[in-house]
Short mmCIF file of C-alpha atoms in Angstrom, two decimals:
data_model
loop_
_atom_site.label_atom_id
_atom_site.label_comp_id
_atom_site.label_asym_id
_atom_site.label_seq_id
_atom_site.Cartn_x
_atom_site.Cartn_y
_atom_site.Cartn_z
CA UNK A 1 -9.86 -32.73 -153.00
CA UNK A 2 -9.86 -33.11 -149.38
CA UNK A 3 -12.13 -30.75 -147.47
CA UNK A 4 -8.72 -29.92 -145.24
CA UNK A 5 -7.29 -28.95 -148.46
CA UNK A 6 -9.81 -26.01 -148.57
CA UNK A 7 -9.30 -24.11 -145.37
CA UNK A 8 -7.25 -21.05 -145.58
CA UNK A 9 -5.84 -20.81 -141.76
CA UNK A 10 -5.28 -16.87 -142.38
CA UNK A 11 -8.85 -16.13 -143.57
CA UNK A 12 -10.00 -18.12 -140.22
CA UNK A 13 -7.94 -16.42 -138.05
CA UNK A 14 -9.31 -13.18 -138.95
CA UNK A 15 -12.88 -14.40 -139.61
CA UNK A 16 -12.56 -15.83 -135.79
CA UNK A 17 -10.76 -12.78 -134.62
CA UNK A 18 -13.58 -10.55 -136.37
CA UNK A 19 -16.28 -12.80 -134.70
CA UNK A 20 -14.63 -12.21 -131.24
CA UNK A 21 -14.46 -8.41 -131.52
CA UNK A 22 -17.93 -8.30 -132.52
CA UNK A 23 -19.19 -10.20 -129.57
CA UNK A 24 -16.50 -8.32 -127.15
CA UNK A 25 -18.47 -5.18 -128.82
CA UNK A 26 -21.87 -6.64 -127.86
CA UNK A 27 -21.04 -7.84 -124.58
CA UNK A 28 -19.56 -5.04 -123.17
CA UNK A 29 -22.06 -2.56 -124.49
CA UNK A 30 -24.53 -4.20 -121.94
CA UNK A 31 -22.19 -2.35 -119.31
CA UNK A 32 -23.30 0.85 -120.39
CA UNK A 33 -25.56 3.32 -118.62
CA UNK A 34 -28.86 3.23 -120.27
CA UNK A 35 -30.27 6.51 -120.96
CA UNK A 36 -32.31 7.93 -123.12
CA UNK A 37 -32.54 11.23 -125.22
CA UNK A 38 -35.09 13.16 -126.88
CA UNK A 39 -35.65 10.46 -129.52
CA UNK A 40 -35.79 7.54 -127.21
CA UNK A 41 -32.57 6.16 -128.34
CA UNK A 42 -30.11 5.37 -126.06
CA UNK A 43 -26.26 5.11 -125.99
CA UNK A 44 -26.27 1.08 -126.24
CA UNK A 45 -27.75 1.43 -129.87
CA UNK A 46 -24.57 2.10 -132.00
CA UNK A 47 -22.43 -0.67 -129.84
CA UNK A 48 -25.09 -3.15 -130.38
CA UNK A 49 -25.84 -2.26 -133.96
CA UNK A 50 -21.61 -2.19 -135.04
CA UNK A 51 -20.79 -5.27 -132.49
CA UNK A 52 -23.72 -6.72 -133.85
CA UNK A 53 -22.17 -6.35 -137.83
CA UNK A 54 -19.21 -7.18 -136.47
CA UNK A 55 -20.23 -10.55 -135.20
CA UNK A 56 -22.20 -11.23 -138.83
CA UNK A 57 -19.33 -10.13 -140.83
CA UNK A 58 -17.01 -12.71 -138.76
CA UNK A 59 -19.32 -15.23 -138.77
CA UNK A 60 -19.88 -15.12 -143.00
CA UNK A 61 -16.20 -14.59 -143.56
CA UNK A 62 -15.41 -17.86 -141.51
CA UNK A 63 -18.30 -19.84 -143.45
CA UNK A 64 -16.13 -18.46 -146.54
CA UNK A 65 -12.69 -19.42 -145.09
CA UNK A 66 -13.79 -22.94 -144.55
CA UNK A 67 -15.95 -23.56 -147.79
CA UNK A 68 -12.85 -22.17 -150.14
CA UNK A 69 -11.66 -19.19 -149.32
CA UNK A 70 -13.04 -16.16 -149.72
CA UNK A 71 -14.82 -14.54 -152.36
CA UNK A 72 -14.92 -11.89 -154.04
CA UNK A 73 -10.72 -10.98 -152.96
CA UNK A 74 -9.32 -9.11 -155.83
CA UNK A 75 -6.12 -10.79 -156.98
CA UNK A 76 -2.65 -9.75 -155.75
CA UNK A 77 -0.80 -9.19 -158.92
CA UNK A 78 2.41 -7.86 -157.35
CA UNK A 79 2.52 -4.29 -158.78
CA UNK A 80 1.85 -2.66 -155.37
CA UNK A 81 3.57 1.01 -155.56
CA UNK A 82 5.79 1.66 -152.21
CA UNK A 83 4.50 2.97 -148.84
CA UNK A 84 2.97 6.39 -149.00
CA UNK A 85 4.95 7.37 -146.14
CA UNK A 86 4.23 10.98 -145.94
CA UNK A 87 0.55 9.98 -145.73
CA UNK A 88 1.03 7.94 -142.80
CA UNK A 89 2.46 10.65 -141.08
CA UNK A 90 -0.05 13.04 -141.98
CA UNK A 91 -3.04 10.16 -141.13
CA UNK A 92 -0.94 9.86 -137.89
CA UNK A 93 -0.77 13.39 -137.08
CA UNK A 94 -4.61 13.96 -138.02
CA UNK A 95 -5.24 10.85 -135.02
CA UNK A 96 -2.22 12.23 -132.50
CA UNK A 97 -3.82 15.70 -132.66
CA UNK A 98 -7.37 14.94 -132.70
CA UNK A 99 -7.04 13.14 -129.16
CA UNK A 100 -4.75 16.68 -127.96
CA UNK A 101 -6.93 18.93 -129.24
CA UNK A 102 -10.85 17.73 -128.22
CA UNK A 103 -10.71 18.75 -124.76
CA UNK A 104 -10.27 22.01 -125.76
CA UNK A 105 -11.01 23.00 -129.01
CA UNK A 106 -14.07 20.94 -128.98
CA UNK A 107 -15.48 17.84 -130.51
CA UNK A 108 -16.26 20.03 -133.60
CA UNK A 109 -13.02 21.74 -134.30
CA UNK A 110 -11.09 18.68 -133.49
CA UNK A 111 -13.04 16.36 -135.90
CA UNK A 112 -12.79 18.68 -138.48
CA UNK A 113 -8.69 19.03 -138.27
CA UNK A 114 -8.76 15.02 -138.42
CA UNK A 115 -11.27 14.89 -141.30
CA UNK A 116 -9.04 17.14 -143.52
CA UNK A 117 -5.70 15.44 -142.46
CA UNK A 118 -7.08 12.33 -143.31
CA UNK A 119 -7.87 13.19 -146.68
CA UNK A 120 -5.04 15.21 -147.14
CA UNK A 121 -3.60 11.83 -146.18
CA UNK A 122 -5.59 9.70 -148.79
CA UNK A 123 -4.63 12.30 -151.81
CA UNK A 124 -7.51 15.04 -151.64
CA UNK A 125 -6.40 17.90 -153.23
CA UNK A 126 -8.66 20.30 -152.09
CA UNK A 127 -8.42 21.51 -148.23
CA UNK A 128 -11.66 24.11 -148.46
CA UNK A 129 -13.31 21.76 -149.83
CA UNK A 130 -12.81 19.51 -147.34
CA UNK A 131 -12.59 21.78 -144.39
CA UNK A 132 -16.38 22.73 -145.25
CA UNK A 133 -17.53 18.97 -145.70
CA UNK A 134 -15.55 18.11 -142.20
CA UNK A 135 -17.31 21.42 -140.62
CA UNK A 136 -20.90 19.64 -141.62
CA UNK A 137 -19.94 16.31 -140.78
CA UNK A 138 -18.12 16.92 -137.51
CA UNK A 139 -21.18 19.74 -136.34
CA UNK A 140 -23.70 16.97 -137.69
CA UNK A 141 -22.36 14.41 -135.42
CA UNK A 142 -22.13 16.46 -132.68
CA UNK A 143 -25.68 17.39 -132.66
CA UNK A 144 -26.62 13.94 -133.18
CA UNK A 145 -24.52 12.08 -130.14
CA UNK A 146 -25.01 15.71 -127.78
CA UNK A 147 -29.29 16.10 -128.58
CA UNK A 148 -30.36 13.05 -130.17
CA UNK A 149 -28.31 9.89 -128.12
CA UNK A 150 -28.06 12.40 -124.70
CA UNK A 151 -24.26 11.88 -124.67
CA UNK A 152 -21.44 14.89 -123.48
CA UNK A 153 -18.97 15.40 -126.30
CA UNK A 154 -16.37 18.19 -125.48
CA UNK A 155 -18.13 21.35 -126.77
CA UNK A 156 -15.00 23.61 -127.28
CA UNK A 157 -15.65 27.46 -127.76
CA UNK A 158 -18.93 27.15 -128.93
CA UNK A 159 -20.10 25.76 -125.51
CA UNK A 160 -22.11 27.76 -123.21
#
């Protein structure tokens, strides 16, 4: 058995694309202006972490693709259900509404609406619970980014 037969080109291509994306994120993060917020964590931290994580995953997956294929991948049993078009529409509407609403409704409300619609698109039938959770998470994210990282996010009606 030759080594060439064990290489899976599709898996290798996806792995290299992930590695390239991670490298791009790390390189472009250097262009972000360095400012330190209250907790001495600058706006470059998370992009560096994400870019590094993408690069590590891409490298790991490429190594697996070159040595016999990705491990622990569920086997396709051929029983895929038809695509859920309504879920696609609901999630897409959430993303589009988020982009439209974030400027005047603010980050918290726009992100909460996005969370609720994505949860509905993934099959949640508990909108009140989703809304409460969405408001808590988007509020926490808002304060983390604005006060912890010193970034400016649209405040919407809650801004002063």
